[in-house]
mmCIF file with all atom_site columns, C-alpha atoms and ligand atoms in Angstrom:
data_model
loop_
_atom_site.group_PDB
_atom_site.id
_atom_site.type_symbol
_atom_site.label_atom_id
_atom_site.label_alt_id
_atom_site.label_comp_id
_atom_site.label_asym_id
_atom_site.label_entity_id
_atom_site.label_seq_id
_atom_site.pdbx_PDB_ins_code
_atom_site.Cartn_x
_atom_site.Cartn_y
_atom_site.Cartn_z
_atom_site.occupancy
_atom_site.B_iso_or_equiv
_atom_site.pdbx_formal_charge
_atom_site.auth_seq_id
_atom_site.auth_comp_id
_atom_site.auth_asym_id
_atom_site.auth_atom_id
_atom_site.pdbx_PDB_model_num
ATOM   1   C CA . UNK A 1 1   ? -4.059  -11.303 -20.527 1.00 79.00 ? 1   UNK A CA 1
ATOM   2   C CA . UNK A 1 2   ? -7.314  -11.353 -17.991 1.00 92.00 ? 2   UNK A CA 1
ATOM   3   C CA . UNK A 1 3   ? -6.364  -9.035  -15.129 1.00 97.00 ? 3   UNK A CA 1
ATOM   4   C CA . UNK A 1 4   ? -7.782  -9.035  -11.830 1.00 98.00 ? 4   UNK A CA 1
ATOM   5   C CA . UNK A 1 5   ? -9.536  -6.289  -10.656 1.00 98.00 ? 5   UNK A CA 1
ATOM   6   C CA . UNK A 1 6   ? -7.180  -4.567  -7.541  1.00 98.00 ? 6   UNK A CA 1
ATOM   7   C CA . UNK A 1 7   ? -8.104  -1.379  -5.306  1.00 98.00 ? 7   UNK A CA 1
ATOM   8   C CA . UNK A 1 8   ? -5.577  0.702   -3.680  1.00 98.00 ? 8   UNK A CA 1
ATOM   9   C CA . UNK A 1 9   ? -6.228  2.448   -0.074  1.00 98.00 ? 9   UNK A CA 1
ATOM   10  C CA . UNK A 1 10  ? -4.657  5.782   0.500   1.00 98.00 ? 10  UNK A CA 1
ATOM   11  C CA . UNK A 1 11  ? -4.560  8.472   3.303   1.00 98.00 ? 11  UNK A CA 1
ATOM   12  C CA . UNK A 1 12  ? -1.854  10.905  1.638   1.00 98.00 ? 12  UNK A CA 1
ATOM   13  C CA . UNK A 1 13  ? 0.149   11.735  -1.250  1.00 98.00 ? 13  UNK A CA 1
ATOM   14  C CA . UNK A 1 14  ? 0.053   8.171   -3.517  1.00 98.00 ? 14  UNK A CA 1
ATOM   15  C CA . UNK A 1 15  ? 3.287   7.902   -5.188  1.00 98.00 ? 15  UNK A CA 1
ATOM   16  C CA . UNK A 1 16  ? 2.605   4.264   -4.808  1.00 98.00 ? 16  UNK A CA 1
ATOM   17  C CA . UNK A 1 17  ? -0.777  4.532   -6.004  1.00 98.00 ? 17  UNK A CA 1
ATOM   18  C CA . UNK A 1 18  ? 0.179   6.345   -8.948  1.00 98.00 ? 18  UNK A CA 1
ATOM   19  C CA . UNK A 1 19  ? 3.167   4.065   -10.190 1.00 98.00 ? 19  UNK A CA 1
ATOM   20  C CA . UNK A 1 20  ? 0.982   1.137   -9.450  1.00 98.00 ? 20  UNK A CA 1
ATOM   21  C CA . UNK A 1 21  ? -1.746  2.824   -12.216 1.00 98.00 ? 21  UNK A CA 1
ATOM   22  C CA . UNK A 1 22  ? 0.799   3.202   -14.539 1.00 98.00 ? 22  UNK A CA 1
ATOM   23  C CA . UNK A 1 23  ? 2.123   -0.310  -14.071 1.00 98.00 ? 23  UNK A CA 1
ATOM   24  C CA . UNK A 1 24  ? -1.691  -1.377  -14.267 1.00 97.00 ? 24  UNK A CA 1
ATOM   25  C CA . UNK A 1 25  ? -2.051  -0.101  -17.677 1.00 96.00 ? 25  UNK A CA 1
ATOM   26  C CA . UNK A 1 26  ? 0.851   -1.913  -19.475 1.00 97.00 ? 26  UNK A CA 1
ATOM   27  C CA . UNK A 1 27  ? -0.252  -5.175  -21.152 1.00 95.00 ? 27  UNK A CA 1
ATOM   28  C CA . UNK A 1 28  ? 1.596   -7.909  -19.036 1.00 95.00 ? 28  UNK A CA 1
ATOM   29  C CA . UNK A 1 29  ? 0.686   -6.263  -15.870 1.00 98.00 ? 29  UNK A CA 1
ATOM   30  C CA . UNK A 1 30  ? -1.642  -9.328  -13.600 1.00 98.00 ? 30  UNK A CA 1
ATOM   31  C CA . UNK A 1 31  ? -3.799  -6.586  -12.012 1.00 98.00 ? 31  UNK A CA 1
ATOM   32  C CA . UNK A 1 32  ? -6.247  -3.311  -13.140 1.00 97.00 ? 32  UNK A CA 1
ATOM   33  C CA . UNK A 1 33  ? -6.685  -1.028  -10.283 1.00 98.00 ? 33  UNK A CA 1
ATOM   34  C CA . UNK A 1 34  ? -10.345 -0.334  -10.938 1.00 97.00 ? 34  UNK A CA 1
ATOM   35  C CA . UNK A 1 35  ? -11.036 1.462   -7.357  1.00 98.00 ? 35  UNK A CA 1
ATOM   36  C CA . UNK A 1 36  ? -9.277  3.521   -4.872  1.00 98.00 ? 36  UNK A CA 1
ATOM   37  C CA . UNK A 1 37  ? -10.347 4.385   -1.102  1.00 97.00 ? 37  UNK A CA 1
ATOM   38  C CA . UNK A 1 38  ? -8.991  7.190   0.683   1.00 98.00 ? 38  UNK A CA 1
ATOM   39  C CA . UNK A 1 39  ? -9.933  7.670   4.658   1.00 97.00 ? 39  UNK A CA 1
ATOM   40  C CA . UNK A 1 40  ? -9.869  11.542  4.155   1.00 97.00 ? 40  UNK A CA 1
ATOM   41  C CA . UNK A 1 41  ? -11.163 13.529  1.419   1.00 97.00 ? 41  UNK A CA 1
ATOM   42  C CA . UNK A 1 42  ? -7.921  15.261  1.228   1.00 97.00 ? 42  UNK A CA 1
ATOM   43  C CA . UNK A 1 43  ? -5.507  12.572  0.738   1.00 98.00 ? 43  UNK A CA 1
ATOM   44  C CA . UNK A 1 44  ? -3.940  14.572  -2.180  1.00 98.00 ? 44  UNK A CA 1
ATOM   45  C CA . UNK A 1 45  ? -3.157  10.987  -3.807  1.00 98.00 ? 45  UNK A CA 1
ATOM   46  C CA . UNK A 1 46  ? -6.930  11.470  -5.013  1.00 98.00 ? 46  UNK A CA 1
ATOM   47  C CA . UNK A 1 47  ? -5.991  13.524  -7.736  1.00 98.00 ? 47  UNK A CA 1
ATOM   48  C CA . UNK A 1 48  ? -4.664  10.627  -9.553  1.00 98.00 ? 48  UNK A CA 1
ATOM   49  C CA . UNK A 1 49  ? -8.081  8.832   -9.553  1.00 98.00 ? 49  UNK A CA 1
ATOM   50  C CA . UNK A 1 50  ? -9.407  12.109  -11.161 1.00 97.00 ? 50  UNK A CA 1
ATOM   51  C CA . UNK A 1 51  ? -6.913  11.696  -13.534 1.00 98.00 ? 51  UNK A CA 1
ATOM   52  C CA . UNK A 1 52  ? -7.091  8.445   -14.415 1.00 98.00 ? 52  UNK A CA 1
ATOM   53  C CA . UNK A 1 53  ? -10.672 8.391   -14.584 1.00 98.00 ? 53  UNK A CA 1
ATOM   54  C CA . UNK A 1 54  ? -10.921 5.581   -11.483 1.00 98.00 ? 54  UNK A CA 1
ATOM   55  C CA . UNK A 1 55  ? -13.807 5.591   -9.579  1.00 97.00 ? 55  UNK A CA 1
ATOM   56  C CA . UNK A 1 56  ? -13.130 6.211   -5.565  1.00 97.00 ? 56  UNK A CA 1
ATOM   57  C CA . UNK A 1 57  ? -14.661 6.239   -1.979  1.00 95.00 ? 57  UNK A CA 1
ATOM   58  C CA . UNK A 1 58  ? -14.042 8.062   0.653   1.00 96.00 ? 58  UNK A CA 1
ATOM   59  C CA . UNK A 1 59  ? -14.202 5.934   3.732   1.00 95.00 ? 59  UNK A CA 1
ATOM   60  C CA . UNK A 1 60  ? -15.065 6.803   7.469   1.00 93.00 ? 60  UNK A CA 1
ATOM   61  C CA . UNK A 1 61  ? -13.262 4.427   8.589   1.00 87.00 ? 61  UNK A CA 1
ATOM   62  C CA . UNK A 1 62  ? -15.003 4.426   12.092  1.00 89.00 ? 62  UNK A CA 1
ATOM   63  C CA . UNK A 1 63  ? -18.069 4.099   10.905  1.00 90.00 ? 63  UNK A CA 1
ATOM   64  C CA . UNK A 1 64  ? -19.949 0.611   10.193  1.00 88.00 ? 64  UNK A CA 1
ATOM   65  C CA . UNK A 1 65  ? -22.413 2.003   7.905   1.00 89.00 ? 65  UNK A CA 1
ATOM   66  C CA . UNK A 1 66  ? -19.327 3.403   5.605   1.00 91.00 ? 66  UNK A CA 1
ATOM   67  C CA . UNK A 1 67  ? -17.215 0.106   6.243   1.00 89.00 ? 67  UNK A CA 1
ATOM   68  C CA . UNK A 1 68  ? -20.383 -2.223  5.122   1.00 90.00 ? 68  UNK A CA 1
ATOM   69  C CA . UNK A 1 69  ? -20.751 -0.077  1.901   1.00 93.00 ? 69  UNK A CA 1
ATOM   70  C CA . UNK A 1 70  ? -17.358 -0.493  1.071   1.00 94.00 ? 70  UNK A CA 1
ATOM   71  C CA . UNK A 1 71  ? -17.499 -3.940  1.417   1.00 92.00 ? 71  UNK A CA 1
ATOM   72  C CA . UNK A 1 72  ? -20.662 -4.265  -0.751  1.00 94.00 ? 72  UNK A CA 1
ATOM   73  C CA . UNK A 1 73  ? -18.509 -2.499  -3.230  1.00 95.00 ? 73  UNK A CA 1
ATOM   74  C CA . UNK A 1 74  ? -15.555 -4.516  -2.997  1.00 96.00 ? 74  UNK A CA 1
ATOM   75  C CA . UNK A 1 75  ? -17.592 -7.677  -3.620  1.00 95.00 ? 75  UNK A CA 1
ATOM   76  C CA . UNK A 1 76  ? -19.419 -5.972  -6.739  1.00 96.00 ? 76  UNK A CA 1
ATOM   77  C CA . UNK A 1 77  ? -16.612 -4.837  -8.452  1.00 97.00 ? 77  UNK A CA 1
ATOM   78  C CA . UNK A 1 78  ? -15.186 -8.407  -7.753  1.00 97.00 ? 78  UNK A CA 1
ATOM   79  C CA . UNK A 1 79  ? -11.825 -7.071  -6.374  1.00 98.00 ? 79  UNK A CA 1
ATOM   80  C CA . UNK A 1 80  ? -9.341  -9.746  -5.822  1.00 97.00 ? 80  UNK A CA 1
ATOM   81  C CA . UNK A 1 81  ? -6.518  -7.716  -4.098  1.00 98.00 ? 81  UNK A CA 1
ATOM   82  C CA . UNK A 1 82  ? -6.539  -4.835  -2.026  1.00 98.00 ? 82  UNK A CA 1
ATOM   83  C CA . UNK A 1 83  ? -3.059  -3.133  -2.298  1.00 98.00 ? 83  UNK A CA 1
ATOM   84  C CA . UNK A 1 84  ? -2.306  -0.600  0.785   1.00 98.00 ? 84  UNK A CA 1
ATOM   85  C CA . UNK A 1 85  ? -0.382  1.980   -0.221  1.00 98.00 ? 85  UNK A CA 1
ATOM   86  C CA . UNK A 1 86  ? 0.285   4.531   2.650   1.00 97.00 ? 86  UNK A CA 1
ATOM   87  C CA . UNK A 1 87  ? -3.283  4.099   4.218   1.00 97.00 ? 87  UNK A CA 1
ATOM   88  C CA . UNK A 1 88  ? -3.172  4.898   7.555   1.00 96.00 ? 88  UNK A CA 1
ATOM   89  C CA . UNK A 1 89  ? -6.119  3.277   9.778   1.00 95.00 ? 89  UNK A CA 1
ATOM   90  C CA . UNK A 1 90  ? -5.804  -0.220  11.017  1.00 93.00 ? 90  UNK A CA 1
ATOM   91  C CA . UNK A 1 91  ? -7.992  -2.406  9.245   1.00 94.00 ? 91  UNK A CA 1
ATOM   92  C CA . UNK A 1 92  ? -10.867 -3.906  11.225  1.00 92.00 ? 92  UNK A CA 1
ATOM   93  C CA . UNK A 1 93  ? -10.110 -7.668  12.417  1.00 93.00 ? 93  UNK A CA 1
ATOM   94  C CA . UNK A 1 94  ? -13.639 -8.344  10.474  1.00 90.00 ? 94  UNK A CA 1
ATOM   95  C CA . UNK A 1 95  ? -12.361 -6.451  7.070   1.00 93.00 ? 95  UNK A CA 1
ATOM   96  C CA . UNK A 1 96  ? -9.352  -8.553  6.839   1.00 95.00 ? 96  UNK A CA 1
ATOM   97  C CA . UNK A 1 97  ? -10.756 -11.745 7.740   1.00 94.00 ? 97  UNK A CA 1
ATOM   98  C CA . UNK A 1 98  ? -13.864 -11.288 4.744   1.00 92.00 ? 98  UNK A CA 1
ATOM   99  C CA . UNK A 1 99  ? -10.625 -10.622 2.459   1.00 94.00 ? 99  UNK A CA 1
ATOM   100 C CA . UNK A 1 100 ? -7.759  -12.939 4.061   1.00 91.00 ? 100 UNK A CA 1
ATOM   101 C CA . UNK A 1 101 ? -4.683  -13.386 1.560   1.00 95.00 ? 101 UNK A CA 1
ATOM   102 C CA . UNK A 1 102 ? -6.398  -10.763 -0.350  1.00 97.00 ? 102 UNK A CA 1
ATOM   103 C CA . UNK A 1 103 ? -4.531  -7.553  1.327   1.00 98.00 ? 103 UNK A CA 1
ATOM   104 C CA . UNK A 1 104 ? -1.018  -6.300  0.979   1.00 98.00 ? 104 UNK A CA 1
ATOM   105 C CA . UNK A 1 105 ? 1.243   -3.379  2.215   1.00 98.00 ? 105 UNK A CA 1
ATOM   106 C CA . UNK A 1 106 ? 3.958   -1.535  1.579   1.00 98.00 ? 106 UNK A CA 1
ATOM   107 C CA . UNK A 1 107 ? 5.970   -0.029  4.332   1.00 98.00 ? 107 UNK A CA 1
ATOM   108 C CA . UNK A 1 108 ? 9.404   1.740   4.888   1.00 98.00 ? 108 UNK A CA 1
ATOM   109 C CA . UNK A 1 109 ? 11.546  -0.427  6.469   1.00 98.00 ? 109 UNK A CA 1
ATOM   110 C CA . UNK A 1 110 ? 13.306  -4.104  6.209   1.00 98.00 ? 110 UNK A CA 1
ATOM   111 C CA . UNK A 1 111 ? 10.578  -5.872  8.541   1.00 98.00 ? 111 UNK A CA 1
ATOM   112 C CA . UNK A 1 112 ? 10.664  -7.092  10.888  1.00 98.00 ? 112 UNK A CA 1
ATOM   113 C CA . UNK A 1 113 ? 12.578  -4.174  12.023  1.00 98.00 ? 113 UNK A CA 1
ATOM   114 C CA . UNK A 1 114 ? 10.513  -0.999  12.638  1.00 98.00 ? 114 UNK A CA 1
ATOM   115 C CA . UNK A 1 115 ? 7.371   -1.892  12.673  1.00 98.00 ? 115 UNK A CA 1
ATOM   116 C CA . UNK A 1 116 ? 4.606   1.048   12.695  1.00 97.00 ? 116 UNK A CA 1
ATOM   117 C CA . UNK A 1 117 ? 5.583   4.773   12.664  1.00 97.00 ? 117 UNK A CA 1
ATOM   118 C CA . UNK A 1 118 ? 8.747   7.230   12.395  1.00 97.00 ? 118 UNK A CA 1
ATOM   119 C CA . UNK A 1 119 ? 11.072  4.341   10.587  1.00 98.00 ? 119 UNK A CA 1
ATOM   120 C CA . UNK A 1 120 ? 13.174  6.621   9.562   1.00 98.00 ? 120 UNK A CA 1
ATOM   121 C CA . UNK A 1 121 ? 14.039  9.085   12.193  1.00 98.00 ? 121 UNK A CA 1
ATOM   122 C CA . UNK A 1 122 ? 14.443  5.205   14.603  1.00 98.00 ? 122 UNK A CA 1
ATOM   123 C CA . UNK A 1 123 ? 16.631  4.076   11.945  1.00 98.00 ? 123 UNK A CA 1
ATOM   124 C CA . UNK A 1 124 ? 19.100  7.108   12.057  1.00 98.00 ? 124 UNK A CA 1
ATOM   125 C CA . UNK A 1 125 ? 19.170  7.345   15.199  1.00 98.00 ? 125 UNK A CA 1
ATOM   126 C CA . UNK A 1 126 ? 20.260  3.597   15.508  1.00 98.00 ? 126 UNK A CA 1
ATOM   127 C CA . UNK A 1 127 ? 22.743  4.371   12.836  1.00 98.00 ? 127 UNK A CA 1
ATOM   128 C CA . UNK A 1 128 ? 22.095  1.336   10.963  1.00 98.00 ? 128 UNK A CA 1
ATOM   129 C CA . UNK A 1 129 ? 23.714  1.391   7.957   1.00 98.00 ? 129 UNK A CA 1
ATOM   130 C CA . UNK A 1 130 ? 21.336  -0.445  5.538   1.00 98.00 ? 130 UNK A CA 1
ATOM   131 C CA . UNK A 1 131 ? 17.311  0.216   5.601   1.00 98.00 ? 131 UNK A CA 1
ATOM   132 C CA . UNK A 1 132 ? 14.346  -0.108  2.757   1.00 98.00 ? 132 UNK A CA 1
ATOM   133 C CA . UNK A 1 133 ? 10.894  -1.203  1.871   1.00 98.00 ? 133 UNK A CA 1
ATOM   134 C CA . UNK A 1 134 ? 9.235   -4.913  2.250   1.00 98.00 ? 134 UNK A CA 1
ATOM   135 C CA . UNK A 1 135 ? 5.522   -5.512  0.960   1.00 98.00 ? 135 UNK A CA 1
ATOM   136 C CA . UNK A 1 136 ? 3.582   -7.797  2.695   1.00 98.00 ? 136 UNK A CA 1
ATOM   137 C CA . UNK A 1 137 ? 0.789   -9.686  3.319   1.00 98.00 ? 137 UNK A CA 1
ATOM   138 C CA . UNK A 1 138 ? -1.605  -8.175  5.855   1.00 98.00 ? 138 UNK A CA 1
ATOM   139 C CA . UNK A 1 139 ? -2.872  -10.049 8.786   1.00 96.00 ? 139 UNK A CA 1
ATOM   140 C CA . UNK A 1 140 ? -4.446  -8.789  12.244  1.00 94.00 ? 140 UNK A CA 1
ATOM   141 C CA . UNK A 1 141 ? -0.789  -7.920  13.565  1.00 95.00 ? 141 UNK A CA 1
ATOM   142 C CA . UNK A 1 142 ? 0.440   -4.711  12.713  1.00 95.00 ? 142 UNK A CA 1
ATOM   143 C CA . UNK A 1 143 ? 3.199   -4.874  10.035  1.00 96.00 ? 143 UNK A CA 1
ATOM   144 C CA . UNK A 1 144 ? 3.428   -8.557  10.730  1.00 97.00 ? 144 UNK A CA 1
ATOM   145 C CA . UNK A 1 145 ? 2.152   -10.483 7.467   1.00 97.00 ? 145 UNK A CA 1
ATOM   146 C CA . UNK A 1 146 ? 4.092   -12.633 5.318   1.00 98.00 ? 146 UNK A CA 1
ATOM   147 C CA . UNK A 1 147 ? 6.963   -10.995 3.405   1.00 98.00 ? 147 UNK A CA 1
ATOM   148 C CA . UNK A 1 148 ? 6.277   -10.895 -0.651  1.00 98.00 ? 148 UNK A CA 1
ATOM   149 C CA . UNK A 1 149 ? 9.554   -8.799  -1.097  1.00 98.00 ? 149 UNK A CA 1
ATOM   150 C CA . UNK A 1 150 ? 12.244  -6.415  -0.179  1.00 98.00 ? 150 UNK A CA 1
ATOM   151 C CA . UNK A 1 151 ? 14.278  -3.907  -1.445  1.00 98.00 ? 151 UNK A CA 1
ATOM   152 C CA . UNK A 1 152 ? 17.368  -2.378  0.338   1.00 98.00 ? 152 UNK A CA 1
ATOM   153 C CA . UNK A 1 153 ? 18.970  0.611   0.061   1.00 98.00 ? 153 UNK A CA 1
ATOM   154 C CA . UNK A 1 154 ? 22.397  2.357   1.551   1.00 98.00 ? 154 UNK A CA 1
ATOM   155 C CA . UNK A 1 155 ? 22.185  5.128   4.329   1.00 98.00 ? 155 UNK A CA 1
ATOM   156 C CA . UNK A 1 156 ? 24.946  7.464   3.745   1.00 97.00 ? 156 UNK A CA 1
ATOM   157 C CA . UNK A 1 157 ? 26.605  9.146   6.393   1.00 95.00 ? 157 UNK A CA 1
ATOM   158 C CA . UNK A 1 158 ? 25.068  12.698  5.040   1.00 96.00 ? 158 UNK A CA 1
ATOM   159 C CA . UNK A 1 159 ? 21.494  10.919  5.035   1.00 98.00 ? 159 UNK A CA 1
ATOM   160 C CA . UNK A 1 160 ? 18.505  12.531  7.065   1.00 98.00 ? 160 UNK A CA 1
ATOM   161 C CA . UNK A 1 161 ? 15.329  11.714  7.064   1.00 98.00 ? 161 UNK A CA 1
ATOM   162 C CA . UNK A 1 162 ? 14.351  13.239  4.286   1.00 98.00 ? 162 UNK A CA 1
ATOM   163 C CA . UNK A 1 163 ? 16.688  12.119  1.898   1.00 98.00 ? 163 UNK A CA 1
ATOM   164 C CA . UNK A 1 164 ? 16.521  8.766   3.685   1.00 98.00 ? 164 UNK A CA 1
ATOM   165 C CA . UNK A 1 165 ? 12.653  8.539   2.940   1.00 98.00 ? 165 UNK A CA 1
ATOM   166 C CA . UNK A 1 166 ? 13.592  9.638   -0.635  1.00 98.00 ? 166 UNK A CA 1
ATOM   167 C CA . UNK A 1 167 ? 15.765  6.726   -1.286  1.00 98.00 ? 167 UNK A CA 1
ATOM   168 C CA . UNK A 1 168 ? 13.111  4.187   0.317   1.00 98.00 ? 168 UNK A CA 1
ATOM   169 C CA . UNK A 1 169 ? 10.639  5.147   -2.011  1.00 98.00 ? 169 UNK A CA 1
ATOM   170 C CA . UNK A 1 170 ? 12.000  4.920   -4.698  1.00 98.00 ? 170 UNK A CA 1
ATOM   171 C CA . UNK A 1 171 ? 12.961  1.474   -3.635  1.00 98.00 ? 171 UNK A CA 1
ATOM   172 C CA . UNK A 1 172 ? 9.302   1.055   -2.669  1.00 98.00 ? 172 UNK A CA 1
ATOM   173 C CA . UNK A 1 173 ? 8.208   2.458   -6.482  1.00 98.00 ? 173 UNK A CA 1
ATOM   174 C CA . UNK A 1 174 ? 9.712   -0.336  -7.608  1.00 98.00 ? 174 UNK A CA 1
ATOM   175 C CA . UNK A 1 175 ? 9.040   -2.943  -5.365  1.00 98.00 ? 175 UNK A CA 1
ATOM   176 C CA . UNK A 1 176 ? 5.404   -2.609  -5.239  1.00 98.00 ? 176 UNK A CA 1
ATOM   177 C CA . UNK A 1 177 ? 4.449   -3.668  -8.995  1.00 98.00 ? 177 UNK A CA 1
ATOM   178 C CA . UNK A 1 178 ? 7.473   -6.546  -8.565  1.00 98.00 ? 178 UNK A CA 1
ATOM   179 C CA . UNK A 1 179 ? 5.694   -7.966  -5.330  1.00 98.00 ? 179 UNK A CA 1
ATOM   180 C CA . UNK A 1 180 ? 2.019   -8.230  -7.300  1.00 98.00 ? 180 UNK A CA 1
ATOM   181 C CA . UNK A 1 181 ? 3.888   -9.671  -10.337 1.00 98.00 ? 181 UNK A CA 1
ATOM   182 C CA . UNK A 1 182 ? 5.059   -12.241 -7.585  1.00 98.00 ? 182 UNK A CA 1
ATOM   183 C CA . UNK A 1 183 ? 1.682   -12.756 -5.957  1.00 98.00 ? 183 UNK A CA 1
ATOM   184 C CA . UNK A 1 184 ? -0.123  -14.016 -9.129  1.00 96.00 ? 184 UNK A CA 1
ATOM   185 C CA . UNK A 1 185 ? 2.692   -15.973 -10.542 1.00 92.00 ? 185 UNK A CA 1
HETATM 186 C C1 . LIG B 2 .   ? 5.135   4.961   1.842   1.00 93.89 ? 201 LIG B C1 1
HETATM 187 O O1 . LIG B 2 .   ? 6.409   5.347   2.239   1.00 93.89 ? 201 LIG B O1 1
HETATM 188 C C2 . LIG B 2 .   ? 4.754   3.649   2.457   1.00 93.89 ? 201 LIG B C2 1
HETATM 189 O O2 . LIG B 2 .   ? 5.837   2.852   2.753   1.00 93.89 ? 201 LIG B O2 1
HETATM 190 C C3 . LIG B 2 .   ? 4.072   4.051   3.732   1.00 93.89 ? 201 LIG B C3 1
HETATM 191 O O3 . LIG B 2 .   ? 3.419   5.252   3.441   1.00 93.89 ? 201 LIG B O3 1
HETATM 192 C C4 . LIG B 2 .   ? 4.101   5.921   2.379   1.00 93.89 ? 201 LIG B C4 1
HETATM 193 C C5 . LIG B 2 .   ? 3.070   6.297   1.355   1.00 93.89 ? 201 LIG B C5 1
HETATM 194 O O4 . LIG B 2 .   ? 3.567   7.155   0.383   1.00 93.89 ? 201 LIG B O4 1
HETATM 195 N N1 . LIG B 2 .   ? 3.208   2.988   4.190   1.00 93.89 ? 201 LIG B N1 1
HETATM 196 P P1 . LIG B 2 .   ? 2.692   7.526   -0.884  1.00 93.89 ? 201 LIG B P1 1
HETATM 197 O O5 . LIG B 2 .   ? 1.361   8.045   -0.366  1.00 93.89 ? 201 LIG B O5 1
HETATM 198 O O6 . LIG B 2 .   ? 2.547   6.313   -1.721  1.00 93.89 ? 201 LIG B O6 1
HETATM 199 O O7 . LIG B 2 .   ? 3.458   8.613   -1.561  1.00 93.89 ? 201 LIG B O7 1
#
């Protein structure tokens, strides 16, 4: 099979980034994540570039010079999706127009419920009973995009945030390589 040629953007730890490698490497897989971008040199998800030998850039996000390089990169490596995974800047209005359609997201909640920040602790304390993960296109609205897919998950009445946000990702592990099997069918 021809994959496309995918980057991932990070800002922390990549769980998503690195279960989206290892779902890049099997055969039937649409995509090859051949570049990663991290807005801080200590995203610790960077290890997994080292490790898997994929090249990566550290963006300043705020700067134009940085942003026009990465774009120049983008286009050379002919990257045809742009998977964010925990990356946590706000695309510029001009980045996601050059690359519309092109950009998806993963985020921690059943959108279009809690968009942005502190899902978790907003879900507990609304006691809703059911929460999870949706990936989704990215447009210039935050958390706003067309849904690709979603994954739900149980709260318990034990749950806290932490074990909360350990149930959603593992809904999100899985949900991420299902929603880019779904974009390219
Ligand atoms: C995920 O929970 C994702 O939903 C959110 O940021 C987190 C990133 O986790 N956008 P990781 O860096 O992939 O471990």
């Amino acid at each position: 099979m021809v994959k496309k040629n995918a980057c991932v953007f990070i800002s922390g730890t990549g769980t998503n980034l690195q279960v989206l490698i290892k779902s890049s490497r099997e055969y039937n897989f649409p995509i090859n994540i051949s570049y990663i971008v991290s807005n801080t040199k200590n995203a610790s998800g960077l290890n997994f570039a080292k490790i898997y030998k994929i090249p990566y850039y550290i963006l300043n996000a705020n700067n134009r010079l940085s942003l026009e390089l990465i774009l120049q990169q983008l286009k050379k490596k002919n990257i045809s999706l742009i998977c964010l995974a925990g990356y946590m800047k706000i695309l510029k209005k001009k980045f996601i127009k050059k690359f519309n359609g092109k950009i998806i997201n993963i985020h921690p909640s059943l959108l279009p419920k809690y968009k942005g920040l502190d899902t978790f602790k907003r879900v507990l304390k609304n006691k809703d009973k059911i929460t999870g993960c949706t990936v989704h296109y990215v447009n210039d609205k935050l958390d706003s995009g067309q849904k690709i897919l979603q994954k739900k998950i149980f709260i318990g009445s034990n749950d806290n945030e932490k074990s909360l946000k350990k149930k959603v990702q593992v809904a999100e592990h899985k949900a991420y390589s299902e929603a880019i099997i779904r974009v390219f069918k």
